[in-house]
XYZ file of C-alpha atoms in Angstrom:
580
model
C 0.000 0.000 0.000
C 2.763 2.596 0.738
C 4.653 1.977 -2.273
C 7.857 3.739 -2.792
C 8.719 6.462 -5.974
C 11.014 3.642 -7.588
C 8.110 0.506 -7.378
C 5.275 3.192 -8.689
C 8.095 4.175 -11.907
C 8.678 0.255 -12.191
C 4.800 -0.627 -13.009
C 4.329 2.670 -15.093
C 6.911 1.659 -17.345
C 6.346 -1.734 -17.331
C 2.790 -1.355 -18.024
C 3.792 1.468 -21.190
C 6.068 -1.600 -22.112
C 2.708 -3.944 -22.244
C 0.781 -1.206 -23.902
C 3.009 -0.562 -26.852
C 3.528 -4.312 -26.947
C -0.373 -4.838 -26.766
C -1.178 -2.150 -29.836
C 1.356 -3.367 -31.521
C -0.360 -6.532 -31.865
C -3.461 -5.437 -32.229
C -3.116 -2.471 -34.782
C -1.256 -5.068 -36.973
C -4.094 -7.793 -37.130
C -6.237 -7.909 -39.996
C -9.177 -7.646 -38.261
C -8.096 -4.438 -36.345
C -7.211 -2.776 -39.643
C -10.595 -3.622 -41.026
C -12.682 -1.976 -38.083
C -9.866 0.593 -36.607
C -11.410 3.868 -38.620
C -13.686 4.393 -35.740
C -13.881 4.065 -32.333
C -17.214 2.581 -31.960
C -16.257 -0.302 -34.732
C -12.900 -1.037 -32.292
C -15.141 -0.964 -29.376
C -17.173 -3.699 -30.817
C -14.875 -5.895 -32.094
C -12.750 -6.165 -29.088
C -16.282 -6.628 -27.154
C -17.342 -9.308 -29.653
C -14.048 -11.291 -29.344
C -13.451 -12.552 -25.988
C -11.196 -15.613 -25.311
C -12.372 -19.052 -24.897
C -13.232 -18.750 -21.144
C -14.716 -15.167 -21.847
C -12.004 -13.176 -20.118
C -11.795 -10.008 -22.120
C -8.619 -8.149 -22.694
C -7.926 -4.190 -22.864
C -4.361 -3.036 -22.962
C -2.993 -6.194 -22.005
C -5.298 -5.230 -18.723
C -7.595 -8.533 -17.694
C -11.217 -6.636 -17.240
C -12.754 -7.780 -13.897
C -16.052 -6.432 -15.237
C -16.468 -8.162 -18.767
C -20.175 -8.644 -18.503
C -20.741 -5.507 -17.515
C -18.569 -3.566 -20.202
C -20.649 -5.862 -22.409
C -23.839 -4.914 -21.926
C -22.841 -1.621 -20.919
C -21.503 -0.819 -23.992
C -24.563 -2.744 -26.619
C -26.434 -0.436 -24.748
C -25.225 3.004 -26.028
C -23.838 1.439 -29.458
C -20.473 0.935 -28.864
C -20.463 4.954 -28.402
C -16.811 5.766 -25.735
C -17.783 6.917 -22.572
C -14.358 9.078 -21.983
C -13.281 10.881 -24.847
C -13.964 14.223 -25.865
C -13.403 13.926 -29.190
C -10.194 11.821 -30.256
C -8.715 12.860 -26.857
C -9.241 11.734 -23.373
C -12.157 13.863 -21.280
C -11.787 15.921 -18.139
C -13.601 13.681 -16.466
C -11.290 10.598 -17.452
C -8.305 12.649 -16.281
C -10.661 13.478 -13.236
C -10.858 9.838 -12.517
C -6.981 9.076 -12.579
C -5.984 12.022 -10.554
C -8.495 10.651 -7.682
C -6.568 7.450 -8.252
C -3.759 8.260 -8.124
C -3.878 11.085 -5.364
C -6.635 10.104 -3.450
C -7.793 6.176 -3.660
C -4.853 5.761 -0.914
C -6.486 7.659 1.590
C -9.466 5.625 0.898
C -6.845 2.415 2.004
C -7.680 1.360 -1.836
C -4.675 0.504 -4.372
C -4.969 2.234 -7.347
C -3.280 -0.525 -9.203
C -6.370 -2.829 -8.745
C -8.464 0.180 -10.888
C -5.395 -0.443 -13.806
C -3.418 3.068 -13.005
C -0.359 2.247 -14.027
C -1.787 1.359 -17.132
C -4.057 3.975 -17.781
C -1.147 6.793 -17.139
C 0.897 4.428 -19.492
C -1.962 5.106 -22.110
C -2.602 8.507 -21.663
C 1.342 9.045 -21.840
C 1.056 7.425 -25.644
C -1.797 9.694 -26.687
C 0.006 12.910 -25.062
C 3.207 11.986 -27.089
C 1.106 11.630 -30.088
C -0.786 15.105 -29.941
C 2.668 16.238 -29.038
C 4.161 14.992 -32.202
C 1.159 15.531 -34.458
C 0.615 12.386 -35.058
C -2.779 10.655 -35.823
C -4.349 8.534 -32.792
C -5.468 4.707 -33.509
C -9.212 4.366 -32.552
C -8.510 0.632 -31.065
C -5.668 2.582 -28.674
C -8.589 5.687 -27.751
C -10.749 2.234 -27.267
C -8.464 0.136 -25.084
C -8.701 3.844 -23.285
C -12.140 3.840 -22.780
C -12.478 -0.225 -21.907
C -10.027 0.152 -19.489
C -11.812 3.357 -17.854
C -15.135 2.106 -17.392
C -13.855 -0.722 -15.750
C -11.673 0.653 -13.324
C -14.674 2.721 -12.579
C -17.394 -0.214 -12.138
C -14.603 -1.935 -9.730
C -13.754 1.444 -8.096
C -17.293 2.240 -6.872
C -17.617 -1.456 -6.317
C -15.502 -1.320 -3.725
C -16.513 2.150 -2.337
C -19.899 0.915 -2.041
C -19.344 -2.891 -0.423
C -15.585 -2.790 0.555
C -13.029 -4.940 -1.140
C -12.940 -8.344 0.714
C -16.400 -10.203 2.057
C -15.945 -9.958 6.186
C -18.102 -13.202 6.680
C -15.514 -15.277 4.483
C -12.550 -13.964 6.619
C -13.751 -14.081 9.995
C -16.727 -16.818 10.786
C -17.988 -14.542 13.897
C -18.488 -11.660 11.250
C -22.089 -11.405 9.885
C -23.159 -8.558 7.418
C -25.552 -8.240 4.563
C -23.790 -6.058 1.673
C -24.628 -2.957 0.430
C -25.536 -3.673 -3.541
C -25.195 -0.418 -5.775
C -26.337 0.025 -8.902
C -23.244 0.181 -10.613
C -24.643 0.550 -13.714
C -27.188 3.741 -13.203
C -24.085 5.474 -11.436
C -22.124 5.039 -14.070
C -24.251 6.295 -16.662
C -25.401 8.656 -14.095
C -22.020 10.432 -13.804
C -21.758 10.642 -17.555
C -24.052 13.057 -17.567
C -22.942 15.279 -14.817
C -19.535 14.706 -15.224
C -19.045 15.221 -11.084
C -16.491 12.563 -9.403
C -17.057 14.488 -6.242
C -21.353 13.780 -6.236
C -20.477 10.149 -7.790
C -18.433 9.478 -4.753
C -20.955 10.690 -1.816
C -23.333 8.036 -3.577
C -21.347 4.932 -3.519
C -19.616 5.609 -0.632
C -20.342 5.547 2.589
C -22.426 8.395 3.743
C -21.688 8.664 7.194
C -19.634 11.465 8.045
C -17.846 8.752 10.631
C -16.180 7.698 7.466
C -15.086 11.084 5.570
C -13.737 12.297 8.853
C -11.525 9.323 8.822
C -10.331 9.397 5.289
C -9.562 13.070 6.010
C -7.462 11.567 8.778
C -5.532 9.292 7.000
C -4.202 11.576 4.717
C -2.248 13.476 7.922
C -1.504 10.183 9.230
C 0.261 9.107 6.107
C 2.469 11.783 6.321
C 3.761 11.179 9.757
C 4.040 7.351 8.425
C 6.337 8.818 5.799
C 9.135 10.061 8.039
C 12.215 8.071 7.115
C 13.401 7.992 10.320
C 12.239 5.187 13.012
C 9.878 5.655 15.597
C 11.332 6.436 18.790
C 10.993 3.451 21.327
C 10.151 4.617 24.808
C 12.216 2.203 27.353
C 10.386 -0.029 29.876
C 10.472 1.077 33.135
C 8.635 1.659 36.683
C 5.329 3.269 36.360
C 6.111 6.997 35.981
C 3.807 9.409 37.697
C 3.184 13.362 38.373
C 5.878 15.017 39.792
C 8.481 12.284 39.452
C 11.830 13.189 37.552
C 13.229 10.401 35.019
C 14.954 10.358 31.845
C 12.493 8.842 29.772
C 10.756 12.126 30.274
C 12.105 14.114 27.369
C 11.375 11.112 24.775
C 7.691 10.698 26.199
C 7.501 14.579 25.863
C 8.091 14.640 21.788
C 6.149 11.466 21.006
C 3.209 13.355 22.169
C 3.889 16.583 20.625
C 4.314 14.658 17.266
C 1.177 12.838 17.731
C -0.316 16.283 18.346
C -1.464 15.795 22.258
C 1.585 17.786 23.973
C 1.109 21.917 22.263
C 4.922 22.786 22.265
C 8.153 21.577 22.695
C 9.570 24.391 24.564
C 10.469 22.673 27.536
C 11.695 19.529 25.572
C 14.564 18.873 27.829
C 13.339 18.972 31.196
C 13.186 15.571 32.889
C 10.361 16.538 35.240
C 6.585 15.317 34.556
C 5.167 18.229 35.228
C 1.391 19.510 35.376
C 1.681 20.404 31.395
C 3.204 16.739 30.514
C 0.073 15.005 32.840
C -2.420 17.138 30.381
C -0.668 15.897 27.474
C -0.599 11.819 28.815
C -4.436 12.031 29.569
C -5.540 13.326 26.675
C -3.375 10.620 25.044
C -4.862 8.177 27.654
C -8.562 9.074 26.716
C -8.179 8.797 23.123
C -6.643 5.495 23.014
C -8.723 3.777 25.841
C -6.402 3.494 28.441
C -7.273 4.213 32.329
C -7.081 8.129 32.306
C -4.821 8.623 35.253
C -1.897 10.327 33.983
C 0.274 7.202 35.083
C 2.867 5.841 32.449
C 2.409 2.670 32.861
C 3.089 -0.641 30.682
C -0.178 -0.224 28.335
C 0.569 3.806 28.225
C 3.938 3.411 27.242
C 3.083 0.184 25.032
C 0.624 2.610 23.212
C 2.943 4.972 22.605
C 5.539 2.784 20.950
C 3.182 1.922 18.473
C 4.524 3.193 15.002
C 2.837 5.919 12.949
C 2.833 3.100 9.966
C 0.954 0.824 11.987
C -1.571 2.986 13.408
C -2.490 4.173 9.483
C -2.851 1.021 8.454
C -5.061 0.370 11.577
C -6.869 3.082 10.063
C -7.273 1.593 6.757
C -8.921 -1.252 8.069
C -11.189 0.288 9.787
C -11.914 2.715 6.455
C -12.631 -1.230 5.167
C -15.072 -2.096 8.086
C -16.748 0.928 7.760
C -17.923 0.076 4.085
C -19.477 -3.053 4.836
C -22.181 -1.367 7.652
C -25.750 -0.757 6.776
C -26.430 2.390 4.692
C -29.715 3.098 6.776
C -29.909 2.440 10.759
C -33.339 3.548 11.560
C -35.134 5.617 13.645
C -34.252 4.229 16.873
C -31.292 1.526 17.180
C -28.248 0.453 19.564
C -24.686 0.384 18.398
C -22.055 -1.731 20.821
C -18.641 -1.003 19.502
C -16.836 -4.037 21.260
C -13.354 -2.856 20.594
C -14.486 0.050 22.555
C -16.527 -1.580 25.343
C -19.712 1.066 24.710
C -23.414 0.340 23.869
C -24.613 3.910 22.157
C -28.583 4.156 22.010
C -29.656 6.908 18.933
C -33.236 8.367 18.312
C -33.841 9.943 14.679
C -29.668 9.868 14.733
C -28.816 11.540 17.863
C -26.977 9.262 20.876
C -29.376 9.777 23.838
C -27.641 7.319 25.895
C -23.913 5.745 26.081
C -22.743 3.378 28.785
C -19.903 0.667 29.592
C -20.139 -2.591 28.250
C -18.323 -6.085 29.075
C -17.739 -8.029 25.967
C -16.354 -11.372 25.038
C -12.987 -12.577 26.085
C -10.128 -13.266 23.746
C -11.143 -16.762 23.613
C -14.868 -16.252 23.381
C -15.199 -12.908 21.216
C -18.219 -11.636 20.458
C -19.109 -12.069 16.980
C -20.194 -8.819 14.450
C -23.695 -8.878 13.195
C -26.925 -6.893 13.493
C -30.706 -8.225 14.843
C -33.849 -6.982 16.454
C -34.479 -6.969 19.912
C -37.676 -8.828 20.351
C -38.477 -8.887 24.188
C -37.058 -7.973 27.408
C -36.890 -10.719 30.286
C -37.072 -9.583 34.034
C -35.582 -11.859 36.378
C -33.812 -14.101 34.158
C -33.001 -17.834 34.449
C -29.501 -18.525 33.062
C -29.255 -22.027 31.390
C -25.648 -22.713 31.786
C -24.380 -23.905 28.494
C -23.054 -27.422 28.104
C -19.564 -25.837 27.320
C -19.479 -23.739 30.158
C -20.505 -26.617 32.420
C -17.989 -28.628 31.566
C -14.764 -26.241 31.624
C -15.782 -24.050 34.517
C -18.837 -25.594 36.609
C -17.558 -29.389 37.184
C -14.490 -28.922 38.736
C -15.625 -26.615 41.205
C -18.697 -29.804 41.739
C -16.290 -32.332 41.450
C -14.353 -30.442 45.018
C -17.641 -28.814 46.166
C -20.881 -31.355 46.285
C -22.821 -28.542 47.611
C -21.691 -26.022 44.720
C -24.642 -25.653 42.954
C -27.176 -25.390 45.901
C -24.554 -22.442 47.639
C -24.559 -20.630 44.055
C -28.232 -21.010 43.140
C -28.292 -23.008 40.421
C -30.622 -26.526 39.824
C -29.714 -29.827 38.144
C -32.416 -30.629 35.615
C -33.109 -33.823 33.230
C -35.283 -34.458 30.581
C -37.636 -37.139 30.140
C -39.726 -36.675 27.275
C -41.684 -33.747 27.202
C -41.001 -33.643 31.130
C -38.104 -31.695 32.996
C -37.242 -32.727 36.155
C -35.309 -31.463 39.308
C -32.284 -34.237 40.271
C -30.647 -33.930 43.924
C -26.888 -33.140 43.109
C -25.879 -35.035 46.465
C -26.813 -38.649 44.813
C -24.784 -38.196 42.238
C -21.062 -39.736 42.145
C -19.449 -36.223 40.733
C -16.040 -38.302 40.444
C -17.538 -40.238 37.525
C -18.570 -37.288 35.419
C -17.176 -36.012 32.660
C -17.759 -33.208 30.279
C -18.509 -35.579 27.349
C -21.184 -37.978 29.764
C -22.924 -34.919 31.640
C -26.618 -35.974 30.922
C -28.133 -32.614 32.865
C -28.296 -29.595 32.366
C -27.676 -26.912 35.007
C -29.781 -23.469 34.821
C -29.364 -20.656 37.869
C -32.814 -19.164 39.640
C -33.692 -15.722 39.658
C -31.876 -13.151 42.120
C -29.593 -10.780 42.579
C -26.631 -13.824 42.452
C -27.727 -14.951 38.384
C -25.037 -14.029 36.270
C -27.629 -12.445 33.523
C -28.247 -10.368 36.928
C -32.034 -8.561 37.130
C -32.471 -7.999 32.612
C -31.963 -9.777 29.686
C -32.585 -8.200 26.242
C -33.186 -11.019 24.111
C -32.172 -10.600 19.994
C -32.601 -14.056 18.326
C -29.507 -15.349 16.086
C -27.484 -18.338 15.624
C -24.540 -17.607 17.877
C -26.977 -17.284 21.165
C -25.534 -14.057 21.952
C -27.677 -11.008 24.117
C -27.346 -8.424 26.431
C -27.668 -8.247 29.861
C -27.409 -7.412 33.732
C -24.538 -8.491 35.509
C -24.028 -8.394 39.566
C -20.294 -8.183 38.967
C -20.286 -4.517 38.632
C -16.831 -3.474 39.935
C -16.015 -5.070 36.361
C -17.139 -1.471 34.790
C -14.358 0.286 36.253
C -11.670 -1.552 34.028
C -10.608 0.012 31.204
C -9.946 -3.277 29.869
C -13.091 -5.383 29.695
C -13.332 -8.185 27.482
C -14.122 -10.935 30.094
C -17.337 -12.494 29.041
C -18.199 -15.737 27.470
C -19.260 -13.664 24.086
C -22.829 -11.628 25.468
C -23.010 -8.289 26.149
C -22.842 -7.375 29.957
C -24.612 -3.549 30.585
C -23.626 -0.729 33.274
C -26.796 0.519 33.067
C -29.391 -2.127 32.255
C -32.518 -0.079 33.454
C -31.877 2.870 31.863
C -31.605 0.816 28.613
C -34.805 -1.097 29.198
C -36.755 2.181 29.487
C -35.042 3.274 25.966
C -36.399 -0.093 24.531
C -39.682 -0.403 26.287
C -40.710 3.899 25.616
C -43.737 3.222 23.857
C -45.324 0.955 25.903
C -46.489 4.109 29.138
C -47.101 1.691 31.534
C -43.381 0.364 31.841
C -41.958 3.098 34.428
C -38.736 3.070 35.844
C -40.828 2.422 39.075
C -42.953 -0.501 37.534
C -39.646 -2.159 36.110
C -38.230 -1.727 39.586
C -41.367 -3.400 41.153
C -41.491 -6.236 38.960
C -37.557 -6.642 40.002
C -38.042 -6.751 43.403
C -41.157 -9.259 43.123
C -38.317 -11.553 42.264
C -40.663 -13.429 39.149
C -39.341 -13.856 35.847
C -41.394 -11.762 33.004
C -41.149 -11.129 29.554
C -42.400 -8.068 28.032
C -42.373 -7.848 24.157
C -41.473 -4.922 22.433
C -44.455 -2.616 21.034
C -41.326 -1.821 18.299
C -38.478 -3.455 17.529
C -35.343 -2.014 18.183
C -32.190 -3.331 16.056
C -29.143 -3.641 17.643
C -25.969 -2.757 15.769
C -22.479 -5.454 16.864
C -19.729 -3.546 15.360
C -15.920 -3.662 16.071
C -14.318 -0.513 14.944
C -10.638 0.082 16.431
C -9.836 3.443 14.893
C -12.239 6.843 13.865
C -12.482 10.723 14.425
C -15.119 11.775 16.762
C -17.003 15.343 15.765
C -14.146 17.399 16.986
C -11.526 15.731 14.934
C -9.640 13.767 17.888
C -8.374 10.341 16.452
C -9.654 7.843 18.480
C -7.751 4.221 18.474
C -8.644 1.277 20.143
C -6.406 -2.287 20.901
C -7.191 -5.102 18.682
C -8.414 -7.215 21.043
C -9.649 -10.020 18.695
C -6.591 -9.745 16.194
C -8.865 -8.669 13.373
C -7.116 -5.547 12.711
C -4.471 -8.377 11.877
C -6.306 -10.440 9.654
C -8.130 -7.751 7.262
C -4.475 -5.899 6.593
C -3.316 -9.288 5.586
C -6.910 -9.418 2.863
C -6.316 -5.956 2.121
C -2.834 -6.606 1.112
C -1.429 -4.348 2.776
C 2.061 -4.215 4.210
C 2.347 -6.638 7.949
C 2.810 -4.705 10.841
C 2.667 -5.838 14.425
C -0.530 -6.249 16.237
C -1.184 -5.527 19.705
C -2.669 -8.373 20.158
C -1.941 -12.134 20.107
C -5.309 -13.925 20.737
C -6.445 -16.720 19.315
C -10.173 -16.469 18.294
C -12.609 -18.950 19.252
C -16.391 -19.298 18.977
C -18.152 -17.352 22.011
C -20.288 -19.638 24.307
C -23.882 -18.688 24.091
C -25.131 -16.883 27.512
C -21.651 -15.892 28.915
């Protein structure tokens, strides 16, 4: 992705080398010569002659979009879409100049939209005008062929992203966003604006322009030729202490823009101006804001500019596959950032801390409707859970389950039955024999706590009460079995429940303290959005980051093909257990 001068000079030329090579070929066939006196006839003929497998060829380019360019073209008679006249249009040279200036920011590669190639070609026709000579049609058609589909692929990837999520990450669940291609295309040909064509395909949000806008400052610090500076390991450093990593910590956060000057650049002292400068930093990348240098502080602050724009790129990726309408009224949970966001008619009306899966147990992406809340929740302990945390602590502990609330259950037909844990011989049991299943009773001890907001889907993942609150205080909180733990579950269940008047905070509350499991269905559904975004620009243009706690900053760079760089993370992900 951040190619050098010299590789970018390499594919130019070799690409003019192909070209050349290409028309040579082609203006010296017999059928060339016999259709070459206009552009439409060369447009047809190279349209009308695929190879054997139906791969069509343009400039020694393989087009992507062959059925397309097919029909696209029958369609207007073989008339170009990019010349004015015998020359190339403004809004063809509009269309390389975003490639090869802007598509970067976008974390695209212009090479996959043919730009070597198409500079190659345009370099050819400007040497001809330049030397009076006469321009073949076929070469103004390869021009044209190879436009249009850098174009439909372009805006293909604007619109959808460039890899499918669900194919690189099982736990990742999204319905793509399918353009019309086609009617944008033909659209833009008549209003000749790049700038309108991209607000349509693109994503609309504004979370997504502010972070394109971001990149392009980010690349620049990424450019620097010299390494990142590497702040030593070393006891926690706090307010008032002198030390001589001081200095160094000073100038990594003036260059990342958090510390104003550099004035006082050689003073070993954290002073009052320094502790600003280290929360601010703190805030925006997640960490406990408490001005302490720590491990994660100074771990965060090693990370290189490179890295943290092509964190950025991936998230630029993300953002393209989410919905391009959210509703009226819907929940996003950000996992990476351990926040549930309620919106009404757009606006966030309510934020809290959330718990999300563990590294072993992530919680997967995906979007459903809430269909009912559940007071007083049983938890049915799932099998996986049982046998990896529950049955040891049996196996020492006879009277575990009756001390913790929960009942042993078996099935017998259509009939569920209560079985007295004491009879059992818990020494014989194992994991792959358990024939029970274990649920815990309602109370202030159930791990689902006092709510459960139930959203159907296959991984058996909701959100929920805990009574393990002193967990909220973490910055770090990816400690659940894969479900999404609440700070403030009432407050949520009145967002949800708003149209029904007769669920109160006081009426919820009551129903709570009866201690009796209800479900109330929702009057109107309310969607809930999973995302995991690890990188954006809030309204005020501070760059947020977040860790990769799941590795998948890791695994998209590697689909995007861009260049390795090392991930904060090293977590294996697993399948989250259902209820945790």
């Amino acid at each position: 992705m951040l190619k050098g001068f010299a590789q970018n000079r390499f594919h130019q030329i070799l690409s003019l080398a192909l070209v050349i090579l290409c028309g040579a070929i082609v203006w010296n066939s017999p059928r060339a010569h016999a259709e070459e006196s206009t552009v439409e006839g060369a447009l047809e003929l190279i349209l009308s002659h695929p190879e054997a497998d139906g791969t069509l060829y343009a400039a020694c380019q393989k087009l992507p979009s062959a059925r397309e360019l097919v029909d696209f073209y029958r369609n207007r008679r073989y008339a170009p879409a990019w010349l004015d006249g015998s020359k190339p249009s403004p809004w063809a040279k509009d269309l390389v100049r975003f490639l090869r200036e802007e598509a970067p920011n976008h974390g695209l590669n212009a090479e996959d939209y043919h730009l070597a190639c198409l500079s190659a070609l345009l370099s050819i026709l400007d040497a001809a005008r330049e030397a009076q000579r006469p321009v073949s049609p076929t070469l103004l058609a390869h021009l044209d062929l190879v436009l249009t589909d850098a174009f439909l692929i372009l805006f293909s990837h604007l619109s959808s992203g460039r890899v499918d999520p669900s194919a690189l990450d099982p736990l990742w669940v999204s319905q793509a966003h399918r353009a019309d291609l086609r009617a944008g295309l033909e659209e833009f040909l008549i209003h000749h604006d790049l700038r309108r064509t991209l607000r349509r395909f693109a994503p609309p949000d504004e979370d997504y322009w502010r972070l394109v806008a971001a990149v392009a400052a980010q690349r620049k610090m990424a450019s620097m030729k010299e390494p990142w500076p590497v702040v030593p390991e070393g006891p926690s450093l706090r307010p008032g202490q002198r030390d001589s990593r001081v200095p160094l910590i000073r100038r990594q956060l003036y260059r990342l823009g958090d510390y104003d000057n550099q004035s006082d650049k050689s003073s070993d002292t954290y002073d009052a101006k320094l502790l600003a400068a280290v929360r601010r930093f703190q805030k925006r990348h997640g960490l406990a804001v408490d001005g302490v240098v720590g491990k994660q502080t100074t771990k965060a602050l090693n990370v290189s500019p490179r890295d943290r724009l092509l964190q950025m790129l991936a998230n630029l990726e993300r953002l393209r596959w989410l919905p391009r309408s959210w509703g009226d009224r819907y929940l996003v949970v950000n996992t990476a950032d351990y926040s549930l966001t309620a919106y009404e008619h757009g606006a966030s009306v309510l934020k809290m801390r959330v718990i999300v899966g563990g590294s072993a147990t992530s919680t997967p992406v995906f979007s459903e409707v809430i269909r009912y809340v559940e007071l007083n929740p049983y938890w049915n302990v799932p099998q996986s859970i049982v046998g990896k945390e529950l049955l040891p602590k049996i196996r020492k502990d006879p009277t575990f389950l009756e001390r913790h609330h929960y009942e042993l259950l078996a099935t017998f037909g259509d009939q569920t039955l209560g079985v007295d844990p004491r009879v059992i011989d818990w020494q014989r049991v194992r994991p792959e024999n358990f024939p029970w299943r274990i649920r815990q009773l309602p109370g202030p001890w159930n791990a689902l706590g006092r709510i459960k907001f139930v959203l159907p889907n296959r991984f058996n993942v909701y959100l929920h009460d805990t009574p393990d609150r002193h967990l909220f205080q973490r910055p770090h909180r990816a400690l659940s079995h894969g479900c999404i733990r609440l700070e403030k579950p009432l407050d949520l269940a009145l967002f949800v429940l708003q149209d029904d008047p007769k669920w109160t905070r006081e009426s919820l509350e009551k129903h709570i303290a009866s201690g009796k499991r209800h479900i109330i269905a929702l009057l109107r559904p309310c969607t809930v959005h999973l995302l995991y975004i690890t990188a954006w620009v809030s309204e005020d243009g501070t760059v947020h980051f977040r860790r990769d706690i799941y590795d998948r900053d890791k695994l998209l760079v590697k689909a995007l093909k861009l260049e390795p760089f090392t991930s904060e993370a090293t977590n294996t992900v697993r399948a989250p257990h259902p209820g945790g």
